[in-house]
mmCIF file of C-alpha atoms and ligand atoms in Angstrom:
data_model
loop_
_atom_site.group_PDB
_atom_site.id
_atom_site.type_symbol
_atom_site.label_atom_id
_atom_site.label_comp_id
_atom_site.label_asym_id
_atom_site.label_seq_id
_atom_site.Cartn_x
_atom_site.Cartn_y
_atom_site.Cartn_z
ATOM 1 C CA MET A 9 0.008 -0.095 -0.007
ATOM 2 C CA LEU A 10 1.268 3.470 -0.880
ATOM 3 C CA THR A 11 2.009 5.758 2.188
ATOM 4 C CA ASN A 12 -0.628 8.332 1.074
ATOM 5 C CA GLU A 13 -3.322 5.653 1.146
ATOM 6 C CA LEU A 14 -2.791 4.974 4.878
ATOM 7 C CA ARG A 15 -6.066 5.484 6.758
ATOM 8 C CA VAL A 16 -6.494 8.819 8.573
ATOM 9 C CA PHE A 17 -8.743 8.493 11.659
ATOM 10 C CA LEU A 18 -10.947 11.198 13.148
ATOM 11 C CA SER A 19 -9.176 11.314 16.514
ATOM 12 C CA PRO A 20 -6.675 8.515 17.264
ATOM 13 C CA PRO A 21 -4.965 8.009 20.610
ATOM 14 C CA ASN A 22 -1.503 9.842 20.990
ATOM 15 C CA MET A 23 0.802 8.545 23.635
ATOM 16 C CA SER A 24 3.352 10.763 25.291
ATOM 17 C CA GLY A 25 5.803 8.130 26.188
ATOM 18 C CA ASN A 26 5.701 8.309 29.887
ATOM 19 C CA GLU A 27 2.555 6.250 30.175
ATOM 20 C CA GLN A 28 4.752 2.972 30.176
ATOM 21 C CA LYS A 29 6.764 4.269 33.006
ATOM 22 C CA TYR A 30 3.623 4.466 35.289
ATOM 23 C CA ILE A 31 2.203 1.201 33.984
ATOM 24 C CA ASN A 32 5.535 -0.391 34.874
ATOM 25 C CA GLU A 33 5.513 0.992 38.335
ATOM 26 C CA ALA A 34 1.984 -0.511 38.777
ATOM 27 C CA PHE A 35 3.475 -3.806 37.575
ATOM 28 C CA ASP A 36 6.592 -3.613 39.833
ATOM 29 C CA GLN A 37 4.495 -2.829 42.846
ATOM 30 C CA ASN A 38 1.852 -5.519 41.811
ATOM 31 C CA TRP A 39 -0.881 -2.857 42.096
ATOM 32 C CA ILE A 40 -3.106 -4.341 39.412
ATOM 33 C CA ALA A 41 -6.262 -3.382 41.107
ATOM 34 C CA PRO A 42 -8.908 -0.747 40.869
ATOM 35 C CA LEU A 43 -7.176 1.428 43.395
ATOM 36 C CA GLY A 44 -3.476 2.171 44.021
ATOM 37 C CA PRO A 45 -0.844 4.998 43.767
ATOM 38 C CA ASN A 46 -1.589 5.723 40.062
ATOM 39 C CA VAL A 47 -5.341 6.303 40.765
ATOM 40 C CA ASP A 48 -4.537 8.585 43.658
ATOM 41 C CA ALA A 49 -1.884 10.526 41.733
ATOM 42 C CA PHE A 50 -4.098 10.880 38.636
ATOM 43 C CA GLU A 51 -6.918 12.164 40.748
ATOM 44 C CA GLU A 52 -4.823 14.778 42.347
ATOM 45 C CA ASP A 53 -3.349 15.780 38.978
ATOM 46 C CA LEU A 54 -6.948 16.155 37.457
ATOM 47 C CA SER A 55 -8.093 18.136 40.449
ATOM 48 C CA SER A 56 -5.257 20.532 40.101
ATOM 49 C CA TYR A 57 -5.526 20.909 36.334
ATOM 50 C CA CYS A 58 -9.335 21.449 36.417
ATOM 51 C CA ASN A 59 -9.130 23.536 39.397
ATOM 52 C CA VAL A 60 -11.594 21.650 41.520
ATOM 53 C CA ARG A 61 -11.239 20.333 45.108
ATOM 54 C CA SER A 62 -11.778 16.632 44.343
ATOM 55 C CA THR A 63 -11.811 13.998 41.647
ATOM 56 C CA ALA A 64 -12.844 10.408 41.515
ATOM 57 C CA ALA A 65 -11.197 8.262 38.733
ATOM 58 C CA LEU A 66 -13.796 5.931 37.287
ATOM 59 C CA SER A 67 -14.303 3.251 34.636
ATOM 60 C CA SER A 68 -16.014 5.615 32.153
ATOM 61 C CA GLY A 69 -17.590 9.091 31.673
ATOM 62 C CA THR A 70 -20.947 7.330 31.585
ATOM 63 C CA ALA A 71 -20.261 5.810 35.086
ATOM 64 C CA ALA A 72 -19.419 9.279 36.196
ATOM 65 C CA LEU A 73 -22.642 10.739 34.902
ATOM 66 C CA HIS A 74 -24.586 7.867 36.520
ATOM 67 C CA LEU A 75 -22.959 8.473 39.956
ATOM 68 C CA ALA A 76 -23.710 12.288 39.553
ATOM 69 C CA MET A 77 -27.422 11.415 38.989
ATOM 70 C CA ILE A 78 -27.439 9.197 42.131
ATOM 71 C CA LEU A 79 -25.628 11.729 44.374
ATOM 72 C CA LEU A 80 -28.162 14.379 43.330
ATOM 73 C CA GLY A 81 -30.896 11.892 44.193
ATOM 74 C CA VAL A 82 -32.268 11.786 40.785
ATOM 75 C CA ASN A 83 -35.100 9.082 40.836
ATOM 76 C CA SER A 84 -38.123 7.862 39.200
ATOM 77 C CA GLY A 85 -40.619 10.703 38.565
ATOM 78 C CA ASP A 86 -37.846 13.436 38.422
ATOM 79 C CA GLU A 87 -36.830 15.479 35.395
ATOM 80 C CA VAL A 88 -33.417 16.428 34.135
ATOM 81 C CA MET A 89 -32.793 19.283 31.622
ATOM 82 C CA VAL A 90 -30.251 18.141 29.197
ATOM 83 C CA SER A 91 -28.696 19.220 25.909
ATOM 84 C CA THR A 92 -30.214 17.538 22.958
ATOM 85 C CA PHE A 93 -27.216 18.027 20.742
ATOM 86 C CA THR A 94 -24.872 15.363 22.310
ATOM 87 C CA PHE A 95 -23.807 11.728 22.500
ATOM 88 C CA SER A 96 -26.340 9.326 23.965
ATOM 89 C CA ALA A 97 -24.069 8.661 26.968
ATOM 90 C CA THR A 98 -25.038 12.026 28.309
ATOM 91 C CA VAL A 99 -28.770 10.983 28.500
ATOM 92 C CA ASN A 100 -28.680 7.192 29.316
ATOM 93 C CA PRO A 101 -27.714 7.692 33.089
ATOM 94 C CA ILE A 102 -30.865 9.822 33.658
ATOM 95 C CA VAL A 103 -32.866 7.016 32.221
ATOM 96 C CA TYR A 104 -30.886 4.466 34.296
ATOM 97 C CA GLN A 105 -32.311 6.228 37.405
ATOM 98 C CA GLY A 106 -35.925 6.039 36.006
ATOM 99 C CA ALA A 107 -35.999 9.840 35.512
ATOM 100 C CA MET A 108 -37.221 11.684 32.597
ATOM 101 C CA PRO A 109 -34.703 13.714 30.230
ATOM 102 C CA VAL A 110 -36.092 16.960 29.106
ATOM 103 C CA PHE A 111 -34.240 17.994 25.902
ATOM 104 C CA ILE A 112 -33.100 21.532 25.313
ATOM 105 C CA ASP A 113 -31.900 22.654 21.894
ATOM 106 C CA SER A 114 -28.692 24.517 20.994
ATOM 107 C CA GLU A 115 -28.014 28.131 20.116
ATOM 108 C CA THR A 116 -26.042 29.048 16.972
ATOM 109 C CA THR A 117 -22.842 30.582 18.303
ATOM 110 C CA THR A 118 -21.485 27.657 20.402
ATOM 111 C CA TRP A 119 -23.940 24.831 19.340
ATOM 112 C CA ASN A 120 -24.534 24.090 22.942
ATOM 113 C CA MET A 121 -27.460 24.468 25.363
ATOM 114 C CA ASP A 122 -29.519 27.536 24.468
ATOM 115 C CA PRO A 123 -29.836 29.555 27.785
ATOM 116 C CA GLU A 124 -33.030 31.300 26.608
ATOM 117 C CA LEU A 125 -34.696 28.075 25.775
ATOM 118 C CA LEU A 126 -33.605 26.497 28.988
ATOM 119 C CA ARG A 127 -35.267 29.539 30.877
ATOM 120 C CA GLU A 128 -38.396 29.048 28.705
ATOM 121 C CA ALA A 129 -38.466 25.273 29.641
ATOM 122 C CA LEU A 130 -38.085 25.881 33.223
ATOM 123 C CA MET A 131 -40.863 28.633 33.240
ATOM 124 C CA HIS A 132 -43.001 26.366 31.432
ATOM 125 C CA ARG A 133 -42.388 23.475 33.890
ATOM 126 C CA LYS A 134 -43.024 25.923 36.731
ATOM 127 C CA LYS A 135 -46.269 27.028 35.204
ATOM 128 C CA ASN A 136 -47.499 23.447 35.068
ATOM 129 C CA GLY A 137 -46.366 22.820 38.648
ATOM 130 C CA ASN A 138 -43.482 20.453 37.723
ATOM 131 C CA LEU A 139 -40.530 22.578 38.680
ATOM 132 C CA ASN A 140 -40.056 20.731 41.965
ATOM 133 C CA LYS A 141 -39.389 17.559 39.838
ATOM 134 C CA VAL A 142 -36.455 19.096 38.047
ATOM 135 C CA LYS A 143 -33.393 17.887 39.807
ATOM 136 C CA ALA A 144 -30.535 18.811 37.517
ATOM 137 C CA ILE A 145 -29.290 20.636 34.382
ATOM 138 C CA VAL A 146 -26.812 18.607 32.347
ATOM 139 C CA VAL A 147 -24.919 20.964 29.983
ATOM 140 C CA VAL A 148 -22.631 19.621 27.477
ATOM 141 C CA HIS A 149 -19.589 21.360 25.905
ATOM 142 C CA LEU A 150 -19.684 19.643 22.648
ATOM 143 C CA TYR A 151 -16.464 19.297 20.558
ATOM 144 C CA GLY A 152 -14.766 21.193 23.156
ATOM 145 C CA MET A 153 -16.460 24.396 22.801
ATOM 146 C CA PRO A 154 -17.721 26.032 26.144
ATOM 147 C CA ALA A 155 -21.380 26.421 26.543
ATOM 148 C CA LYS A 156 -22.675 29.984 27.561
ATOM 149 C CA MET A 157 -21.731 29.227 31.134
ATOM 150 C CA ALA A 158 -22.394 32.779 32.615
ATOM 151 C CA GLU A 159 -25.970 32.678 31.394
ATOM 152 C CA ILE A 160 -26.515 28.978 32.441
ATOM 153 C CA MET A 161 -25.100 29.397 35.846
ATOM 154 C CA GLU A 162 -27.304 32.348 36.382
ATOM 155 C CA ILE A 163 -30.368 30.395 35.470
ATOM 156 C CA SER A 164 -29.251 27.596 37.691
ATOM 157 C CA GLU A 165 -29.008 30.028 40.663
ATOM 158 C CA GLU A 166 -32.340 31.715 39.782
ATOM 159 C CA PHE A 167 -34.242 28.409 39.770
ATOM 160 C CA GLY A 168 -32.194 26.580 42.482
ATOM 161 C CA ILE A 169 -31.320 23.755 40.210
ATOM 162 C CA PRO A 170 -27.703 22.277 40.162
ATOM 163 C CA VAL A 171 -25.671 22.191 37.053
ATOM 164 C CA ILE A 172 -23.726 18.978 35.963
ATOM 165 C CA GLU A 173 -21.136 19.666 33.323
ATOM 166 C CA ASP A 174 -20.602 16.946 30.696
ATOM 167 C CA ALA A 175 -16.990 17.956 29.829
ATOM 168 C CA ALA A 176 -16.220 14.521 28.304
ATOM 169 C CA GLU A 177 -15.062 16.270 25.017
ATOM 170 C CA ALA A 178 -13.718 19.506 26.759
ATOM 171 C CA LEU A 179 -10.676 18.681 28.876
ATOM 172 C CA GLY A 180 -8.343 21.690 28.457
ATOM 173 C CA SER A 181 -11.053 24.191 27.417
ATOM 174 C CA THR A 182 -11.682 27.204 29.346
ATOM 175 C CA TYR A 183 -14.458 29.820 29.870
ATOM 176 C CA SER A 184 -13.462 33.127 31.194
ATOM 177 C CA ASN A 185 -10.023 31.689 31.843
ATOM 178 C CA LYS A 186 -11.668 28.942 34.169
ATOM 179 C CA PRO A 187 -11.270 25.374 33.250
ATOM 180 C CA LEU A 188 -14.482 23.584 32.045
ATOM 181 C CA GLY A 189 -15.396 21.144 34.630
ATOM 182 C CA SER A 190 -15.053 23.713 37.540
ATOM 183 C CA PHE A 191 -18.363 25.410 37.031
ATOM 184 C CA GLY A 192 -20.935 22.738 37.934
ATOM 185 C CA LYS A 193 -21.962 21.291 41.160
ATOM 186 C CA MET A 194 -20.264 18.220 39.627
ATOM 187 C CA SER A 195 -18.563 17.583 36.348
ATOM 188 C CA ILE A 196 -17.573 14.624 34.285
ATOM 189 C CA LEU A 197 -14.631 13.812 32.052
ATOM 190 C CA SER A 198 -14.244 10.824 29.636
ATOM 191 C CA PHE A 199 -10.914 9.137 28.680
ATOM 192 C CA ASN A 200 -12.388 7.013 26.101
ATOM 193 C CA GLY A 201 -10.008 6.023 23.199
ATOM 194 C CA ASN A 202 -10.967 9.001 20.931
ATOM 195 C CA LYS A 203 -10.977 11.688 23.449
ATOM 196 C CA ILE A 204 -8.181 14.349 23.724
ATOM 197 C CA ILE A 205 -6.324 12.209 26.302
ATOM 198 C CA THR A 206 -7.222 8.668 26.788
ATOM 199 C CA THR A 207 -6.791 5.796 29.352
ATOM 200 C CA SER A 208 -8.097 3.390 26.624
ATOM 201 C CA GLY A 209 -11.347 3.626 28.688
ATOM 202 C CA GLY A 210 -12.221 5.582 31.630
ATOM 203 C CA GLY A 211 -13.779 8.795 33.086
ATOM 204 C CA ALA A 212 -13.748 10.996 36.135
ATOM 205 C CA LEU A 213 -16.157 12.816 38.516
ATOM 206 C CA LEU A 214 -15.147 16.294 39.662
ATOM 207 C CA ALA A 215 -16.585 18.626 42.332
ATOM 208 C CA ASN A 216 -15.628 21.346 44.596
ATOM 209 C CA ASP A 217 -17.108 19.335 47.414
ATOM 210 C CA ASP A 218 -14.904 16.638 49.032
ATOM 211 C CA GLU A 219 -17.914 14.859 50.674
ATOM 212 C CA LEU A 220 -19.596 14.266 47.357
ATOM 213 C CA ILE A 221 -16.442 12.760 45.840
ATOM 214 C CA ARG A 222 -15.938 10.558 48.989
ATOM 215 C CA LYS A 223 -19.498 9.323 48.491
ATOM 216 C CA ALA A 224 -18.800 8.714 44.776
ATOM 217 C CA ARG A 225 -15.758 6.596 45.550
ATOM 218 C CA PHE A 226 -17.744 4.626 48.250
ATOM 219 C CA LEU A 227 -20.601 3.897 45.680
ATOM 220 C CA ALA A 228 -18.106 3.083 43.040
ATOM 221 C CA THR A 229 -16.438 0.389 45.052
ATOM 222 C CA GLN A 230 -19.535 -1.644 45.712
ATOM 223 C CA ALA A 231 -20.678 0.539 48.699
ATOM 224 C CA ARG A 232 -18.862 -1.467 51.431
ATOM 225 C CA ASP A 233 -19.757 -0.379 54.795
ATOM 226 C CA ASN A 234 -16.811 0.096 57.412
ATOM 227 C CA ALA A 235 -17.055 -3.325 59.073
ATOM 228 C CA PRO A 236 -14.776 -6.392 59.442
ATOM 229 C CA HIS A 237 -17.105 -8.353 57.098
ATOM 230 C CA TYR A 238 -18.756 -7.557 53.860
ATOM 231 C CA GLN A 239 -21.748 -5.333 54.862
ATOM 232 C CA HIS A 240 -23.855 -3.144 52.706
ATOM 233 C CA SER A 241 -26.455 -0.423 53.526
ATOM 234 C CA HIS A 242 -26.521 0.943 49.910
ATOM 235 C CA ILE A 243 -26.673 -0.273 46.401
ATOM 236 C CA GLY A 244 -23.170 -0.365 45.111
ATOM 237 C CA TYR A 245 -21.461 -0.258 41.719
ATOM 238 C CA ASN A 246 -18.168 -1.473 40.233
ATOM 239 C CA TYR A 247 -17.117 1.795 38.674
ATOM 240 C CA ARG A 248 -13.574 2.478 39.764
ATOM 241 C CA MET A 249 -10.641 2.986 37.379
ATOM 242 C CA SER A 250 -7.847 0.422 37.398
ATOM 243 C CA ASN A 251 -4.449 1.350 38.687
ATOM 244 C CA VAL A 252 -2.964 0.323 35.531
ATOM 245 C CA LEU A 253 -5.104 2.482 33.289
ATOM 246 C CA ALA A 254 -4.592 5.452 35.775
ATOM 247 C CA GLY A 255 -0.956 4.976 34.784
ATOM 248 C CA ILE A 256 -1.806 5.751 31.207
ATOM 249 C CA GLY A 257 -3.829 8.700 32.326
ATOM 250 C CA ARG A 258 -0.897 10.212 34.360
ATOM 251 C CA GLY A 259 1.351 10.005 31.392
ATOM 252 C CA GLN A 260 -1.390 11.582 29.070
ATOM 253 C CA LEU A 261 -2.290 14.424 31.481
ATOM 254 C CA GLU A 262 1.418 15.575 31.408
ATOM 255 C CA VAL A 263 1.110 16.559 27.767
ATOM 256 C CA ILE A 264 -2.542 17.854 27.672
ATOM 257 C CA ASP A 265 -1.518 21.453 27.076
ATOM 258 C CA GLU A 266 0.686 20.287 23.981
ATOM 259 C CA ARG A 267 -2.316 18.189 22.767
ATOM 260 C CA VAL A 268 -4.746 21.198 23.081
ATOM 261 C CA LYS A 269 -2.147 23.326 21.117
ATOM 262 C CA GLN A 270 -1.857 20.635 18.505
ATOM 263 C CA LYS A 271 -5.669 20.337 18.137
ATOM 264 C CA ARG A 272 -6.094 24.131 17.853
ATOM 265 C CA GLU A 273 -3.405 24.115 15.157
ATOM 266 C CA VAL A 274 -5.268 21.559 13.132
ATOM 267 C CA TYR A 275 -8.383 23.624 13.463
ATOM 268 C CA SER A 276 -6.532 26.785 12.304
ATOM 269 C CA TYR A 277 -5.143 25.019 9.336
ATOM 270 C CA TYR A 278 -8.512 23.862 8.061
ATOM 271 C CA TYR A 279 -9.987 27.258 8.881
ATOM 272 C CA GLN A 280 -7.336 29.332 7.055
ATOM 273 C CA GLN A 281 -7.357 27.058 4.049
ATOM 274 C CA LEU A 282 -11.151 26.777 3.623
ATOM 275 C CA CYS A 283 -12.998 29.706 5.185
ATOM 276 C CA GLY A 284 -12.690 31.723 2.122
ATOM 277 C CA ILE A 285 -14.937 29.176 0.282
ATOM 278 C CA ASP A 286 -18.485 30.527 -0.083
ATOM 279 C CA GLY A 287 -20.783 27.921 1.546
ATOM 280 C CA ILE A 288 -18.370 26.615 4.152
ATOM 281 C CA GLU A 289 -18.465 27.630 7.900
ATOM 282 C CA PHE A 290 -16.673 26.745 11.097
ATOM 283 C CA LEU A 291 -17.587 26.828 14.630
ATOM 284 C CA GLU A 292 -15.749 29.947 15.757
ATOM 285 C CA GLU A 293 -15.011 31.063 19.329
ATOM 286 C CA PRO A 294 -17.815 33.665 19.963
ATOM 287 C CA ASP A 295 -15.668 36.069 21.964
ATOM 288 C CA GLY A 296 -12.441 36.179 24.215
ATOM 289 C CA ARG A 297 -14.263 34.207 26.987
ATOM 290 C CA PHE A 298 -14.469 30.999 24.997
ATOM 291 C CA PHE A 299 -11.426 28.901 24.639
ATOM 292 C CA SER A 300 -11.858 25.470 22.883
ATOM 293 C CA ASN A 301 -9.620 22.545 23.038
ATOM 294 C CA ARG A 302 -10.839 21.893 19.454
ATOM 295 C CA TRP A 303 -11.232 18.115 20.136
ATOM 296 C CA LEU A 304 -12.786 17.779 16.656
ATOM 297 C CA THR A 305 -12.813 20.317 13.791
ATOM 298 C CA THR A 306 -16.316 20.610 12.473
ATOM 299 C CA MET A 307 -17.500 22.128 9.255
ATOM 300 C CA ILE A 308 -20.879 23.234 8.013
ATOM 301 C CA ILE A 309 -21.680 22.842 4.393
ATOM 302 C CA ASP A 310 -24.234 24.915 2.478
ATOM 303 C CA SER A 311 -25.001 22.495 -0.315
ATOM 304 C CA LYS A 312 -26.746 25.275 -2.317
ATOM 305 C CA LYS A 313 -23.579 27.080 -2.668
ATOM 306 C CA ILE A 314 -21.202 24.136 -2.738
ATOM 307 C CA ARG A 315 -23.177 21.747 -4.951
ATOM 308 C CA VAL A 316 -22.190 18.779 -2.874
ATOM 309 C CA ASN A 317 -23.683 17.783 0.295
ATOM 310 C CA ARG A 318 -22.276 16.269 3.459
ATOM 311 C CA GLU A 319 -22.968 12.662 2.501
ATOM 312 C CA ILE A 320 -21.158 12.942 -0.787
ATOM 313 C CA ILE A 321 -18.172 14.663 0.930
ATOM 314 C CA GLN A 322 -17.969 11.878 3.448
ATOM 315 C CA GLU A 323 -18.209 9.208 0.727
ATOM 316 C CA LYS A 324 -15.497 10.689 -1.364
ATOM 317 C CA LEU A 325 -13.221 11.036 1.566
ATOM 318 C CA GLU A 326 -13.868 7.492 2.653
ATOM 319 C CA LYS A 327 -12.925 6.392 -0.809
ATOM 320 C CA VAL A 328 -9.349 7.828 -0.271
ATOM 321 C CA ASN A 329 -9.340 6.310 3.220
ATOM 322 C CA ILE A 330 -9.959 9.398 5.243
ATOM 323 C CA GLU A 331 -12.470 9.080 8.171
ATOM 324 C CA THR A 332 -14.912 11.817 8.743
ATOM 325 C CA ARG A 333 -18.367 11.744 10.588
ATOM 326 C CA PRO A 334 -21.593 13.557 10.560
ATOM 327 C CA LEU A 335 -22.253 15.803 13.770
ATOM 328 C CA TRP A 336 -24.083 14.168 16.618
ATOM 329 C CA LYS A 337 -27.671 13.177 15.836
ATOM 330 C CA PRO A 338 -29.754 15.190 18.395
ATOM 331 C CA MET A 339 -31.165 13.025 21.178
ATOM 332 C CA HIS A 340 -34.915 14.119 20.488
ATOM 333 C CA LEU A 341 -34.591 12.450 17.111
ATOM 334 C CA GLN A 342 -33.342 9.079 18.483
ATOM 335 C CA PRO A 343 -35.932 6.402 18.329
ATOM 336 C CA ILE A 344 -35.207 5.484 22.056
ATOM 337 C CA PHE A 345 -35.728 9.070 23.246
ATOM 338 C CA LYS A 346 -38.135 10.712 20.886
ATOM 339 C CA HIS A 347 -41.151 10.510 23.261
ATOM 340 C CA TYR A 348 -39.593 12.592 25.866
ATOM 341 C CA PRO A 349 -40.410 16.462 26.275
ATOM 342 C CA LYS A 350 -38.332 18.743 24.326
ATOM 343 C CA TYR A 351 -37.820 22.502 23.697
ATOM 344 C CA LEU A 352 -36.786 23.039 20.188
ATOM 345 C CA ASN A 353 -35.688 25.884 17.906
ATOM 346 C CA SER A 354 -34.463 23.599 14.821
ATOM 347 C CA VAL A 355 -30.677 24.510 15.430
ATOM 348 C CA SER A 356 -29.412 21.116 16.338
ATOM 349 C CA GLU A 357 -31.613 19.556 13.485
ATOM 350 C CA LYS A 358 -29.973 21.886 10.878
ATOM 351 C CA LEU A 359 -26.437 21.229 12.295
ATOM 352 C CA PHE A 360 -27.063 17.497 12.048
ATOM 353 C CA ASP A 361 -28.190 17.869 8.425
ATOM 354 C CA VAL A 362 -25.129 19.766 7.221
ATOM 355 C CA GLY A 363 -22.242 19.185 9.513
ATOM 356 C CA LEU A 364 -19.107 17.039 9.191
ATOM 357 C CA CYS A 365 -16.258 16.334 11.674
ATOM 358 C CA LEU A 366 -12.924 16.410 10.041
ATOM 359 C CA PRO A 367 -9.902 14.291 10.944
ATOM 360 C CA SER A 368 -8.546 16.130 14.032
ATOM 361 C CA GLY A 369 -5.661 13.811 15.449
ATOM 362 C CA SER A 370 -3.299 15.720 17.656
ATOM 363 C CA ASP A 371 -0.494 13.686 15.756
ATOM 364 C CA LEU A 372 -1.588 14.713 12.169
ATOM 365 C CA SER A 373 1.566 15.481 10.263
ATOM 366 C CA ASP A 374 1.809 18.403 7.811
ATOM 367 C CA ASP A 375 1.845 16.026 4.892
ATOM 368 C CA THR A 376 -1.279 14.258 6.005
ATOM 369 C CA LEU A 377 -3.046 17.606 6.482
ATOM 370 C CA GLU A 378 -1.996 18.611 3.029
ATOM 371 C CA ARG A 379 -3.248 15.388 1.688
ATOM 372 C CA ILE A 380 -6.583 15.877 3.422
ATOM 373 C CA LEU A 381 -6.861 19.426 2.250
ATOM 374 C CA GLY A 382 -6.062 18.531 -1.237
ATOM 375 C CA HIS A 383 -8.908 16.026 -1.425
ATOM 376 C CA LEU A 384 -11.344 18.530 0.277
ATOM 377 C CA LYS A 385 -10.524 21.349 -2.132
ATOM 378 C CA GLU A 386 -11.141 19.045 -4.957
ATOM 379 C CA ILE A 387 -14.382 17.980 -3.694
ATOM 380 C CA LEU A 388 -15.541 21.414 -2.588
ATOM 381 C CA ILE A 389 -14.348 23.673 -5.377
ATOM 382 C CA LYS A 390 -14.613 21.545 -8.507
HETATM 383 C C1 LIG B 17 -17.609 10.248 25.224
HETATM 384 C C2 LIG B 17 -18.754 10.951 25.733
HETATM 385 C C3 LIG B 17 -19.333 10.509 26.898
HETATM 386 C C4 LIG B 17 -19.181 9.180 27.542
HETATM 387 O O1 LIG B 17 -17.965 8.840 27.982
HETATM 388 P P1 LIG B 17 -17.487 7.283 28.061
HETATM 389 O O2 LIG B 17 -16.197 7.393 28.827
HETATM 390 O O3 LIG B 17 -17.353 6.850 26.631
HETATM 391 O O4 LIG B 17 -18.538 6.573 28.914
HETATM 392 C C5 LIG B 17 -20.318 11.277 27.431
HETATM 393 N N1 LIG B 17 -20.715 12.418 26.894
HETATM 394 C C6 LIG B 17 -20.161 12.950 25.823
HETATM 395 C C7 LIG B 17 -20.547 14.264 25.182
HETATM 396 C C8 LIG B 17 -19.127 12.187 25.177
HETATM 397 O O5 LIG B 17 -18.544 12.515 23.932
#
């Protein structure tokens, strides 16, 4: 196979080299368990990087969201306001608890939860006497772009409903110079294989409340009471991160700032090369408060101006072994979620129709970027 035919992936893992050192330590000390020195150190490193008091390293971002729901007491009959424009993992834990997701559409500048629509939804729930059922607002920072946090936190305070940040895609992003993940009552991160840093699979729950995180660790290790025998007064979960994988996380977190820089350079390259084409748009940072880690570069295609649509672009790039992907399909359009209440403005549906994620690996070489751009220009301009 020719080098220029090698597959280009959307966002492959990118190891720093130090991961192996921490894994070897775990092996040398025989700490092959879902706790140990790498877990402790990774938690401390995450707390300090995200500027929060406390972190629990867990088996996935989904597990972190599930524990957040449990810790807030979300139960059957309750409601949770949640971004509709996201990945299903944001919503599933609400349903695990028997609660009802209420979907909130996006605004056009960040593509994240529209604060005006959120307020409208809460006013409407209030009018119908349902406000006391609303236990949380789960706001997602999609593709690394911060949501409008000033407005959302204001609404959270006004209505007395806690915010959970789904920062699975947004480690390294900031809003008003504060790390994402430090705004909510609790926040979650994911270290799945495609995220900006990875432990192959993993996640974390963050909070400025030591007691909440202590409880999260307790529930995540089968909720064992303090007794000489196995005794349980709560339903427990097996959600802890293994000490081996936390070693990968430590090595990855050492290079997070470099990864953000690389991802932002990939975005700038596409932007500079393609923004002049009439009919192509990018997700720009609305103003100086918004700093995105640019986890994935996303592009909006106006097929009236370009004369090819998203599907054709995706197909043509696939033929030359370049992976792209449509934007997330909104949750209110998913067969499993479509019967839940929703507050819509058509923004997420339009984005889903015309948006494409471009290869955004932090290890993309200049040659590979040029190869992708060459194909893109040929498709878009011809
Ligand atoms: C990846 C992701 C998750 C889930 O994280 P896992 O670690 O895969 O469970 C949740 N929300 C969003 C927005 C994600 O992209």
